[in-house]
Coordinates of C-alpha atoms in Angstrom, one line a residue:
Chain A
M1 CA 0.3 0.0 0.4
E2 CA 2.7 2.4 1.0
N3 CA 4.4 2.2 -2.0
R4 CA 1.5 1.6 -4.5
L5 CA -1.0 3.6 -6.6
E6 CA -4.2 1.9 -5.6
V7 CA -7.1 2.6 -7.5
E8 CA -10.9 1.1 -6.7
N9 CA -13.9 0.9 -8.5
L10 CA -13.5 4.5 -9.7
S11 CA -16.3 5.7 -11.8
H12 CA -16.7 9.2 -13.3
A13 CA -19.4 11.0 -15.2
Y14 CA -19.6 14.3 -17.2
P15 CA -23.0 15.3 -17.7
E16 CA -23.0 14.3 -20.9
R17 CA -21.6 10.9 -20.7
R18 CA -20.0 8.7 -18.4
A19 CA -16.1 8.6 -18.6
L20 CA -14.8 5.8 -16.3
D21 CA -16.9 2.9 -15.5
N22 CA -15.7 1.2 -12.2
V23 CA -11.8 0.9 -12.8
S24 CA -9.5 -0.9 -10.5
F25 CA -6.0 -1.6 -10.7
S26 CA -2.8 -1.0 -8.9
V27 CA 0.7 0.0 -10.0
S28 CA 4.0 -0.4 -7.7
C29 CA 7.1 2.2 -7.3
G30 CA 9.8 1.2 -9.8
E31 CA 7.1 0.0 -12.6
I32 CA 6.3 2.0 -16.0
F33 CA 2.3 1.3 -16.3
G34 CA 0.8 2.4 -19.8
L35 CA -2.9 3.4 -20.2
L36 CA -3.2 2.6 -23.3
G37 CA -6.9 3.3 -25.4
P38 CA -8.4 4.8 -28.2
N39 CA -9.5 8.7 -27.8
G40 CA -12.9 8.8 -25.7
S41 CA -11.8 5.4 -23.9
G42 CA -12.2 7.1 -20.6
K43 CA -7.9 7.2 -20.1
T44 CA -7.5 11.1 -19.9
T45 CA -10.2 11.3 -17.4
L46 CA -8.2 9.2 -14.8
F47 CA -5.1 10.9 -15.9
K48 CA -7.1 14.0 -14.4
I49 CA -8.3 12.2 -11.2
L50 CA -4.8 11.1 -10.6
S51 CA -3.2 14.5 -11.2
T52 CA -5.4 16.2 -9.1
L53 CA -7.4 18.2 -11.5
I54 CA -10.7 16.7 -11.5
R55 CA -12.3 15.4 -8.0
I56 CA -13.3 11.9 -7.3
T57 CA -16.9 11.4 -7.2
S58 CA -17.1 8.0 -7.2
G59 CA -14.5 4.7 -5.8
T60 CA -11.0 5.8 -4.0
V61 CA -7.4 5.9 -5.2
H62 CA -4.8 6.0 -3.0
I63 CA -1.3 7.2 -4.2
L64 CA 1.6 5.9 -1.8
G65 CA -0.9 5.2 0.9
Y66 CA -2.4 8.9 0.9
N67 CA -6.2 9.3 -0.1
L68 CA -6.5 11.2 -3.1
A69 CA -10.0 12.6 -2.2
T70 CA -8.7 13.7 1.4
E71 CA -5.3 14.1 1.2
E72 CA -4.7 16.1 -2.2
K73 CA -2.3 18.6 -0.8
I74 CA 0.1 15.8 0.4
I75 CA 0.0 14.1 -2.5
R76 CA 0.7 17.0 -4.9
D77 CA 4.3 17.5 -3.1
F78 CA 5.1 13.9 -4.5
L79 CA 3.4 13.8 -7.9
G80 CA 5.4 14.8 -11.1
V81 CA 3.2 15.7 -14.0
V82 CA 3.8 15.8 -17.6
F83 CA 0.5 17.4 -19.8
Q84 CA 0.4 16.4 -23.5
H85 CA -0.2 20.4 -24.3
P86 CA 3.5 21.9 -23.4
G87 CA 3.2 22.9 -19.8
L88 CA 6.5 25.9 -20.6
D89 CA 6.1 29.4 -21.1
G90 CA 7.8 30.3 -24.4
K91 CA 8.8 33.8 -23.5
L92 CA 11.0 32.3 -20.4
T93 CA 14.1 30.5 -21.1
V94 CA 14.9 26.8 -20.5
V95 CA 16.2 27.9 -16.4
E96 CA 13.7 30.2 -16.3
N97 CA 10.9 28.1 -16.8
L98 CA 12.8 25.1 -14.4
R99 CA 13.2 28.1 -11.8
H100 CA 9.6 29.1 -11.8
H101 CA 8.5 25.6 -11.2
G102 CA 11.0 24.9 -8.2
H103 CA 9.5 28.3 -6.6
L104 CA 6.1 26.3 -6.8
Y105 CA 7.3 23.5 -5.2
G106 CA 9.1 25.5 -2.3
L107 CA 12.6 25.2 -3.7
S108 CA 14.9 27.7 -3.7
G109 CA 18.6 28.9 -3.7
K110 CA 21.7 26.6 -3.9
V111 CA 19.3 23.4 -3.5
L112 CA 17.5 24.8 -6.7
H113 CA 20.1 25.8 -8.7
H114 CA 22.3 22.7 -8.4
R115 CA 19.3 20.2 -9.3
I116 CA 18.5 22.6 -12.6
S117 CA 21.9 21.8 -13.7
E118 CA 21.9 18.3 -13.0
L119 CA 18.9 17.6 -14.5
L120 CA 19.8 19.9 -18.0
E121 CA 23.0 17.8 -17.9
C122 CA 20.9 14.4 -17.7
F123 CA 18.8 15.6 -20.5
G124 CA 21.0 16.8 -22.7
V125 CA 20.0 20.3 -22.8
A126 CA 22.5 21.9 -20.6
D127 CA 23.8 24.2 -23.5
R128 CA 20.5 25.5 -24.5
A129 CA 19.8 26.6 -21.2
K130 CA 19.4 30.2 -21.5
E131 CA 17.7 30.1 -24.6
R132 CA 13.9 30.9 -24.8
V133 CA 11.7 27.8 -25.1
E134 CA 10.0 29.3 -27.7
I135 CA 12.8 28.3 -30.4
L136 CA 13.7 24.8 -29.4
S137 CA 12.3 22.0 -31.4
G138 CA 9.5 19.4 -30.2
G139 CA 12.1 16.7 -29.3
L140 CA 13.9 19.3 -26.8
K141 CA 10.9 20.9 -25.4
R142 CA 9.4 17.8 -24.3
R143 CA 12.9 16.9 -22.9
V144 CA 13.0 20.2 -20.6
E145 CA 9.0 19.2 -19.8
I146 CA 10.3 16.2 -18.6
A147 CA 13.2 17.9 -16.5
K148 CA 10.6 19.7 -15.3
A149 CA 8.3 17.4 -14.0
L150 CA 11.3 15.6 -12.0
L151 CA 12.8 18.5 -11.1
H152 CA 11.0 18.3 -7.5
A153 CA 12.1 14.6 -6.9
P154 CA 8.5 13.5 -7.2
R155 CA 8.2 9.8 -6.2
V156 CA 5.4 9.1 -8.9
L157 CA 5.6 10.6 -12.3
L158 CA 2.6 10.9 -14.3
L159 CA 2.7 11.7 -18.0
D160 CA -0.1 12.1 -20.5
E161 CA 0.8 11.3 -24.2
P162 CA 4.4 11.8 -23.6
T163 CA 5.6 10.7 -27.4
S164 CA 3.0 12.7 -29.2
G165 CA 4.9 15.1 -31.5
L166 CA 8.1 13.0 -31.1
D167 CA 10.0 11.2 -34.2
I168 CA 10.9 7.5 -33.9
T169 CA 14.5 8.1 -32.2
A170 CA 13.2 10.7 -29.9
R171 CA 10.5 8.4 -28.7
Q172 CA 12.7 5.4 -28.1
Q173 CA 15.3 7.8 -26.0
L174 CA 12.0 8.8 -24.0
N175 CA 11.0 5.1 -23.4
D176 CA 14.6 4.0 -22.5
Y177 CA 15.0 6.8 -20.0
L178 CA 11.7 6.1 -18.3
G179 CA 12.6 2.7 -18.3
V180 CA 16.2 3.6 -16.3
L181 CA 14.4 6.1 -14.4
A182 CA 12.0 3.8 -12.6
Q183 CA 14.1 1.2 -12.0
T184 CA 17.2 3.6 -10.7
E185 CA 15.0 6.4 -8.9
D186 CA 12.2 3.9 -7.7
I187 CA 9.5 6.0 -9.3
L188 CA 6.1 5.1 -9.9
V189 CA 5.3 5.9 -13.7
L190 CA 2.3 5.8 -15.3
M191 CA 2.0 7.1 -18.7
T192 CA -1.3 7.0 -21.2
T193 CA -0.8 6.4 -24.7
H194 CA -2.8 5.6 -27.8
L195 CA 0.1 4.1 -30.0
S196 CA 0.5 0.2 -29.1
E197 CA 4.2 0.4 -29.7
D198 CA 4.7 3.0 -26.6
A199 CA 2.5 0.7 -24.3
E200 CA 4.6 -1.9 -25.5
T201 CA 7.6 -0.8 -23.6
C202 CA 5.8 -0.6 -20.5
D203 CA 6.0 -3.5 -17.9
R204 CA 2.3 -3.3 -17.6
V205 CA -0.5 -1.7 -19.3
G206 CA -4.0 -1.3 -18.6
I207 CA -6.3 -1.1 -22.0
F208 CA -9.3 1.1 -21.7
D209 CA -12.3 0.8 -23.9
T210 CA -15.6 3.3 -23.4
G211 CA -14.4 4.1 -19.9
R212 CA -13.9 0.5 -18.9
L213 CA -10.8 -1.4 -18.0
V214 CA -10.7 -4.4 -20.5
A215 CA -7.4 -6.0 -20.2
L216 CA -4.7 -5.5 -17.5
G217 CA -1.2 -7.5 -17.2
E218 CA 2.4 -7.5 -19.0
P219 CA 2.3 -6.9 -22.9
D220 CA 3.9 -10.3 -23.7
K221 CA 1.1 -12.1 -21.7
L222 CA -1.8 -10.0 -22.9
K223 CA -0.4 -10.6 -26.4
A224 CA 0.0 -14.3 -25.9
E225 CA -3.8 -14.3 -25.4
V226 CA -4.6 -13.5 -29.2
G227 CA -3.9 -17.1 -30.2
G228 CA -1.1 -17.5 -32.8
D229 CA 0.0 -15.1 -35.5
V230 CA -2.2 -12.5 -36.8
I231 CA -3.2 -12.5 -40.6
L232 CA -4.5 -9.4 -42.7
I233 CA -5.9 -10.3 -46.0
E234 CA -6.7 -7.8 -48.9
C235 CA -9.4 -8.9 -51.3
T236 CA -11.8 -8.1 -53.9
D237 CA -14.8 -9.2 -52.3
S238 CA -14.5 -9.1 -48.6
D239 CA -17.7 -10.4 -47.5
T240 CA -17.8 -13.4 -49.4
L241 CA -14.3 -14.3 -48.7
G242 CA -14.9 -14.2 -45.3
T243 CA -17.2 -16.3 -45.4
T244 CA -15.6 -19.2 -47.1
I245 CA -12.7 -18.9 -45.4
T246 CA -14.8 -19.6 -42.6
E247 CA -16.5 -22.7 -43.8
Q248 CA -13.7 -24.2 -45.2
F249 CA -11.3 -23.5 -42.4
G250 CA -12.9 -23.2 -39.5
V251 CA -11.4 -19.9 -38.7
S252 CA -13.6 -16.7 -37.6
T253 CA -12.8 -13.6 -39.7
V254 CA -13.4 -9.9 -38.8
L255 CA -13.6 -7.5 -41.5
T256 CA -11.9 -4.1 -40.8
G257 CA -11.0 -1.1 -43.0
E258 CA -7.8 -2.4 -43.9
G259 CA -9.1 -5.9 -45.1
L260 CA -9.9 -9.3 -43.6
R261 CA -8.6 -9.9 -40.4
L262 CA -8.0 -13.3 -38.8
E263 CA -6.0 -15.2 -35.9
H264 CA -4.1 -18.8 -36.5
E265 CA -1.8 -20.4 -35.1
G266 CA 1.3 -21.5 -37.2
G267 CA 0.7 -18.5 -39.7
H268 CA 3.2 -18.9 -42.2
E269 CA 1.4 -22.4 -43.6
F270 CA -2.1 -21.2 -42.9
V271 CA -1.3 -18.3 -45.5
R272 CA 0.3 -21.1 -47.8
D273 CA -3.0 -22.8 -47.7
V274 CA -5.3 -20.0 -48.2
V275 CA -3.2 -18.5 -51.0
A276 CA -3.7 -21.8 -52.6
A277 CA -7.1 -22.0 -52.1
F278 CA -8.2 -18.4 -53.5
P279 CA -5.5 -17.0 -55.7
D280 CA -8.0 -14.9 -57.8
E281 CA -9.5 -13.4 -55.1
I282 CA -6.6 -12.8 -52.9
Q283 CA -4.6 -9.3 -53.4
S284 CA -2.3 -9.4 -50.8
V285 CA -1.4 -11.0 -47.3
R286 CA 0.5 -9.6 -44.4
L287 CA 1.4 -12.2 -41.5
G288 CA 2.3 -10.8 -38.3
K289 CA 3.0 -11.2 -34.7
P290 CA 0.1 -9.6 -32.9
T291 CA 0.6 -6.4 -31.0
L292 CA -1.4 -4.8 -28.4
A293 CA -3.8 -3.3 -30.8
D294 CA -4.7 -6.8 -31.9
V295 CA -5.7 -7.4 -28.3
F296 CA -8.0 -4.6 -28.3
M297 CA -9.7 -5.5 -31.2
K298 CA -10.1 -9.2 -29.7
L299 CA -11.6 -7.9 -26.6
T300 CA -13.6 -5.1 -28.1
G301 CA -14.6 -6.4 -31.3
N302 CA -13.5 -2.9 -32.6
P303 CA -10.1 -2.0 -34.2
F304 CA -7.7 0.1 -32.7
V305 CA -7.5 3.5 -34.4
E306 CA -4.1 4.5 -34.1
G307 CA -2.5 7.9 -34.7
K308 CA -5.0 10.1 -34.0
E309 CA -4.5 13.0 -31.1
N310 CA -7.1 14.5 -28.9
Chain B
M1 CA 5.5 33.3 -0.7
L2 CA 7.8 32.1 -3.2
P3 CA 4.9 30.8 -5.1
I4 CA 3.3 34.0 -5.5
T5 CA 6.6 36.0 -6.2
T6 CA 7.4 33.7 -8.7
I7 CA 4.4 33.8 -10.5
W8 CA 4.2 37.5 -10.1
W9 CA 7.5 37.5 -11.6
R10 CA 6.5 35.5 -14.6
E11 CA 3.4 38.0 -15.5
I12 CA 6.0 40.6 -15.5
I13 CA 9.0 39.2 -17.4
R14 CA 6.7 38.2 -20.2
F15 CA 5.1 41.4 -20.5
Y16 CA 8.4 42.7 -21.0
R17 CA 9.3 40.3 -23.4
Q18 CA 6.2 41.1 -25.7
R19 CA 6.8 44.4 -26.8
S20 CA 3.7 44.7 -28.9
R21 CA 2.0 44.9 -25.7
L22 CA 3.6 47.1 -24.0
F23 CA 3.9 49.6 -26.9
S24 CA -0.3 49.2 -27.6
A25 CA -0.3 49.5 -24.0
I26 CA 1.1 52.9 -23.6
A27 CA 0.4 54.1 -27.5
Q28 CA -3.5 53.6 -27.4
P29 CA -4.4 55.6 -24.6
L30 CA -2.0 58.3 -25.6
I31 CA -3.5 58.7 -29.0
F32 CA -7.3 58.8 -27.7
W33 CA -6.3 61.1 -25.2
I34 CA -4.7 63.5 -28.0
L35 CA -7.1 63.0 -30.6
I36 CA -10.4 63.1 -28.4
G37 CA -9.1 65.3 -25.7
T38 CA -7.7 68.2 -27.4
G39 CA -10.5 67.8 -30.4
L40 CA -12.9 67.9 -27.8
S41 CA -12.0 70.5 -25.7
A42 CA -12.3 73.3 -27.7
S43 CA -16.4 72.9 -28.3
F44 CA -17.1 70.6 -25.5
Q45 CA -17.8 72.0 -21.7
P46 CA -18.9 69.5 -19.4
A47 CA -22.0 70.5 -17.4
G48 CA -20.7 72.2 -14.2
T49 CA -17.2 72.7 -15.1
S50 CA -15.8 76.2 -15.2
D51 CA -13.4 77.7 -17.6
E52 CA -10.3 77.8 -16.2
T53 CA -10.2 73.8 -15.7
G54 CA -10.9 72.9 -19.5
Y55 CA -11.7 69.3 -20.7
I56 CA -7.8 68.5 -20.7
A57 CA -8.0 68.8 -16.7
Y58 CA -11.7 66.7 -16.7
F59 CA -10.9 64.4 -19.0
Y60 CA -7.0 63.4 -17.5
P61 CA -8.1 60.9 -14.7
G62 CA -10.3 59.5 -16.7
I63 CA -7.3 58.3 -19.4
V64 CA -5.1 57.1 -16.5
V65 CA -8.0 54.9 -15.6
L66 CA -8.6 53.9 -19.2
V67 CA -4.7 52.6 -18.9
L68 CA -5.1 51.1 -16.0
L69 CA -8.5 49.4 -17.2
F70 CA -6.6 47.9 -20.5
T71 CA -3.5 47.0 -18.8
S72 CA -4.8 45.2 -15.8
I73 CA -7.5 43.3 -17.8
F74 CA -5.5 42.5 -20.6
A75 CA -2.9 41.5 -18.7
T76 CA -5.4 38.7 -17.4
I77 CA -5.5 37.4 -21.0
S78 CA -2.2 35.2 -20.1
V79 CA -4.6 33.0 -18.2
V80 CA -6.6 32.0 -21.2
N81 CA -3.5 31.5 -22.9
D82 CA -1.9 29.3 -20.3
R83 CA -5.1 27.5 -19.9
R84 CA -5.0 26.1 -23.2
E85 CA -1.4 25.8 -23.3
G86 CA -1.0 23.5 -20.3
F87 CA 1.2 26.1 -18.3
L88 CA -1.7 26.8 -16.3
Q89 CA -1.9 23.3 -15.1
S90 CA 1.2 22.4 -14.2
I91 CA 0.8 25.4 -11.5
L92 CA -2.6 23.5 -10.5
V93 CA -1.1 20.5 -9.7
A94 CA 1.8 22.1 -7.5
P95 CA 1.2 22.2 -4.1
V96 CA 0.0 26.1 -4.0
P97 CA -3.1 27.3 -2.9
R98 CA -5.8 28.7 -5.6
W99 CA -6.3 32.0 -3.4
Q100 CA -2.2 32.0 -4.0
I101 CA -2.5 31.7 -7.5
V102 CA -4.7 33.9 -8.0
L103 CA -3.3 36.7 -5.4
A104 CA 0.1 36.3 -7.7
Q105 CA -1.8 36.5 -10.6
A106 CA -3.9 39.8 -9.6
L107 CA -0.7 41.7 -8.3
G108 CA 1.1 40.8 -11.6
G109 CA -1.4 42.7 -13.5
T110 CA -1.6 45.2 -10.9
T111 CA 2.1 46.0 -10.9
L112 CA 1.8 46.5 -15.0
A113 CA -1.3 48.9 -14.9
L114 CA 0.6 50.8 -12.1
L115 CA 3.7 51.1 -14.0
Q116 CA 1.7 52.4 -17.2
G117 CA -0.5 54.7 -14.9
L118 CA 2.8 56.1 -13.3
L119 CA 4.4 56.9 -17.1
L120 CA 1.1 58.8 -17.9
L121 CA 0.8 60.8 -14.8
L122 CA 4.5 61.9 -14.9
L123 CA 3.3 62.9 -18.2
S124 CA 0.8 65.1 -16.9
P125 CA 2.5 68.8 -16.5
M126 CA 3.5 68.6 -20.3
V127 CA -0.4 69.7 -20.6
G128 CA -0.5 71.8 -17.7
I129 CA -1.7 69.6 -14.7
R130 CA 0.1 69.9 -11.6
F131 CA 0.0 68.5 -8.4
G132 CA 1.9 68.1 -5.2
A133 CA 4.0 65.2 -3.5
T134 CA 0.7 64.4 -1.0
S135 CA -1.6 64.5 -4.5
L136 CA 1.1 62.1 -6.0
L137 CA 1.3 59.1 -3.0
L138 CA -2.6 59.4 -2.5
S139 CA -3.0 58.9 -6.6
I140 CA -0.8 55.8 -6.9
G141 CA -2.5 54.6 -3.2
V142 CA -5.9 54.7 -5.5
M143 CA -4.2 53.7 -8.7
T144 CA -3.0 50.5 -6.7
L145 CA -6.4 49.8 -5.4
L146 CA -8.2 50.3 -9.1
A147 CA -5.4 48.4 -10.7
F148 CA -6.0 45.5 -8.1
G149 CA -9.6 45.5 -8.7
L150 CA -9.6 45.7 -12.3
T151 CA -7.2 42.8 -12.5
N152 CA -9.2 40.5 -10.6
L153 CA -12.4 41.5 -12.7
G154 CA -10.2 40.1 -15.3
L155 CA -9.4 37.0 -13.9
L156 CA -12.8 36.4 -12.8
I157 CA -14.0 36.3 -16.3
A158 CA -10.6 34.4 -17.9
W159 CA -10.9 31.5 -15.5
R160 CA -13.8 30.8 -17.6
M161 CA -12.7 31.2 -20.8
E162 CA -11.7 28.9 -23.3
S163 CA -10.2 31.2 -26.0
T164 CA -9.2 34.6 -26.4
Q165 CA -11.5 35.6 -28.8
G166 CA -14.3 35.1 -26.6
F167 CA -12.5 37.3 -23.8
H168 CA -12.0 39.6 -26.0
A169 CA -15.7 39.8 -27.0
I170 CA -16.7 39.8 -23.2
M171 CA -14.2 42.5 -22.1
N172 CA -15.6 44.8 -25.2
L173 CA -18.7 44.5 -23.9
L174 CA -18.3 45.3 -20.4
L175 CA -14.9 47.5 -20.5
I176 CA -15.9 50.2 -22.9
P177 CA -19.3 50.9 -21.2
I178 CA -17.9 50.8 -17.8
W179 CA -15.5 53.2 -18.5
L180 CA -17.4 55.3 -20.9
L181 CA -20.1 55.2 -17.6
S182 CA -17.7 56.0 -15.0
G183 CA -17.5 59.9 -15.4
A184 CA -14.1 59.5 -17.0
F185 CA -15.8 60.9 -20.7
F186 CA -18.7 62.8 -18.9
P187 CA -20.4 63.9 -15.7
S188 CA -23.5 62.3 -14.4
T189 CA -24.8 66.0 -14.2
G190 CA -27.4 66.6 -17.1
V191 CA -27.7 63.1 -18.3
P192 CA -30.9 61.5 -18.8
G193 CA -32.2 60.0 -15.2
W194 CA -31.5 56.1 -16.1
L195 CA -27.9 56.6 -17.2
A196 CA -27.7 58.8 -14.2
W197 CA -28.4 55.6 -12.2
V198 CA -26.6 53.1 -14.4
M199 CA -23.4 55.7 -13.6
K200 CA -24.3 55.2 -9.8
F201 CA -24.0 51.4 -9.7
N202 CA -21.0 51.4 -11.9
P203 CA -18.2 50.8 -9.0
L204 CA -15.9 52.4 -11.5
T205 CA -17.5 55.9 -11.1
Y206 CA -16.3 55.4 -7.3
G207 CA -13.0 54.6 -8.1
L208 CA -12.6 58.0 -10.6
A209 CA -13.9 59.8 -8.3
A210 CA -11.5 58.5 -5.5
F211 CA -8.7 59.5 -8.3
R212 CA -10.1 62.8 -9.3
H213 CA -10.3 63.7 -5.5
S214 CA -6.5 62.5 -4.6
L215 CA -4.8 64.1 -7.7
Y216 CA -6.8 67.5 -7.6
L217 CA -7.2 67.2 -3.9
D218 CA -9.4 70.2 -3.0
T219 CA -9.1 72.9 -5.2
T220 CA -10.3 71.5 -8.7
T221 CA -12.7 68.8 -7.8
K222 CA -15.3 71.6 -6.6
A223 CA -15.1 72.6 -10.1
F224 CA -16.3 69.2 -11.7
G225 CA -19.6 69.6 -9.7
E226 CA -21.1 66.8 -7.6
G227 CA -19.8 63.3 -7.7
A228 CA -19.1 60.9 -4.9
P229 CA -17.3 62.1 -1.9
W230 CA -14.0 61.2 -1.0
A231 CA -14.8 58.7 1.8
L232 CA -17.6 56.7 0.0
S233 CA -15.5 56.6 -3.1
M234 CA -12.8 54.9 -1.2
L235 CA -15.0 52.6 0.6
I236 CA -16.5 51.3 -2.6
T237 CA -13.1 50.7 -4.5
G238 CA -11.8 49.0 -1.6
L239 CA -15.0 47.0 -1.5
F240 CA -14.9 46.4 -5.2
C241 CA -10.8 45.2 -5.0
V242 CA -12.1 42.8 -2.0
L243 CA -14.7 41.3 -3.7
T244 CA -13.7 40.5 -7.3
Y245 CA -10.7 38.9 -5.7
V246 CA -13.0 36.8 -3.5
G247 CA -15.0 36.3 -6.8
A248 CA -11.7 35.4 -8.7
T249 CA -10.2 32.9 -6.2
L250 CA -13.6 31.1 -6.1
T251 CA -14.0 30.8 -9.9
A252 CA -10.7 29.6 -10.0
S253 CA -11.3 27.0 -7.4
A254 CA -14.6 26.0 -9.5
Q255 CA -12.7 25.8 -12.6
A256 CA -9.8 23.8 -11.4
N257 CA -9.9 21.3 -14.7

């Protein structure tokens, strides 16, 4: 309990819709936990509740043993939050932004100065310290942003879509860094993402759909539940072919925007057989290991739409 | 104290680094003053004013209040931007009580407005307006109160707004009328009864009266006819500060997300 984040039966409703429906899970310090889900899945609402921006209306949340509903003030002291929208003032320099943040947390003088230098060094932005944030690239801004969130040495780090707007290299670097951070500093890291690749770098993942937590576990174990390989067939008449494949091979198929999708053990052999059986109808076949997007699809029956941001 | 000073300091730095804001906040009232003040003083004599005082002397405190109004209220636009961008969110999740956040923002706007108001006050001898040290000190005091109240009025609205366009719309609808109907432009003497009542209920009327009293002390004020007495003007201006601050803090607490 003391070094955990515990969410129990958490529900939240906006006047027009129900955003969270009886969600329960827990995360330990030293762990990276990913909240994966498409837009409108409730993960942003959950993020806002955990970061103390929205009040809890139903259910309980304990962070490191403190009750979020009643001990919000204490929790804010050890909470580091990185929002999706830039939380830096472009008119201020990198150092000024960090100093401002440090002051909000009661840090000042030499301690603050030392801590700022340390973090700028660590994030490789020390040489840009005196530049205004507005002229930095997206990747650099994001690094400053995370440095800022870590300034007061939080024990819990919450990140909302931290990789949005970053290129693949920067994303990889960030995910690696978070991994190191969680382990060496024993920080609890919780991040939301709408990209299944990002979620796969997490220790554990909670998959959200329309306010419900539909899956919870390690990415590898979740993917193992999909059952074999994922095969995507592009063809001229998907409906007919889908029915025929089901009749002939005994596997269920799902029609998605990309084509006919199915799961099968030993995918390479199945692909050989199916292409041999319908040489004219099939235009292309894609064979792959299941991703968390496939897990989402298996559990909800809906395709996981990636690439859209709020 | 540290959170208050740091949020206040940031408001000042931001203003200083946006030269267009600095320029327009000073230029706009000055232009207004020169064009309208000089143009109208020749033909327009407010009811109850004597020849010696002239329209410039009447209009001058109104111009200073206009500068305070624009600077302090438009300083609160940064709240709307900060909200949209996420800067405000990171302040909201920090262990800083809402009343301190609002106080710091209000003090930021007050400082900016006061500096510009002072600048204009220092230019006054150029148009033949003279006042002593007592007047200056009293005037600074009243200007501080006015700027603080007006910034809080801006914050009260800015904390609810999602876009700067919406903020501008509301402000234009609200600002110009409260200024025009504060006695800055014309006194309530001689206006239709209903308008006189509107002016009576406008808090800025008292702010302006307090400022006029401080600036001209006894001598010239009498020349501008009736108007709220000094004590009442100060009382209502003080109340305006307290109420707008409490209102802004409550709004900020309710609009946390």
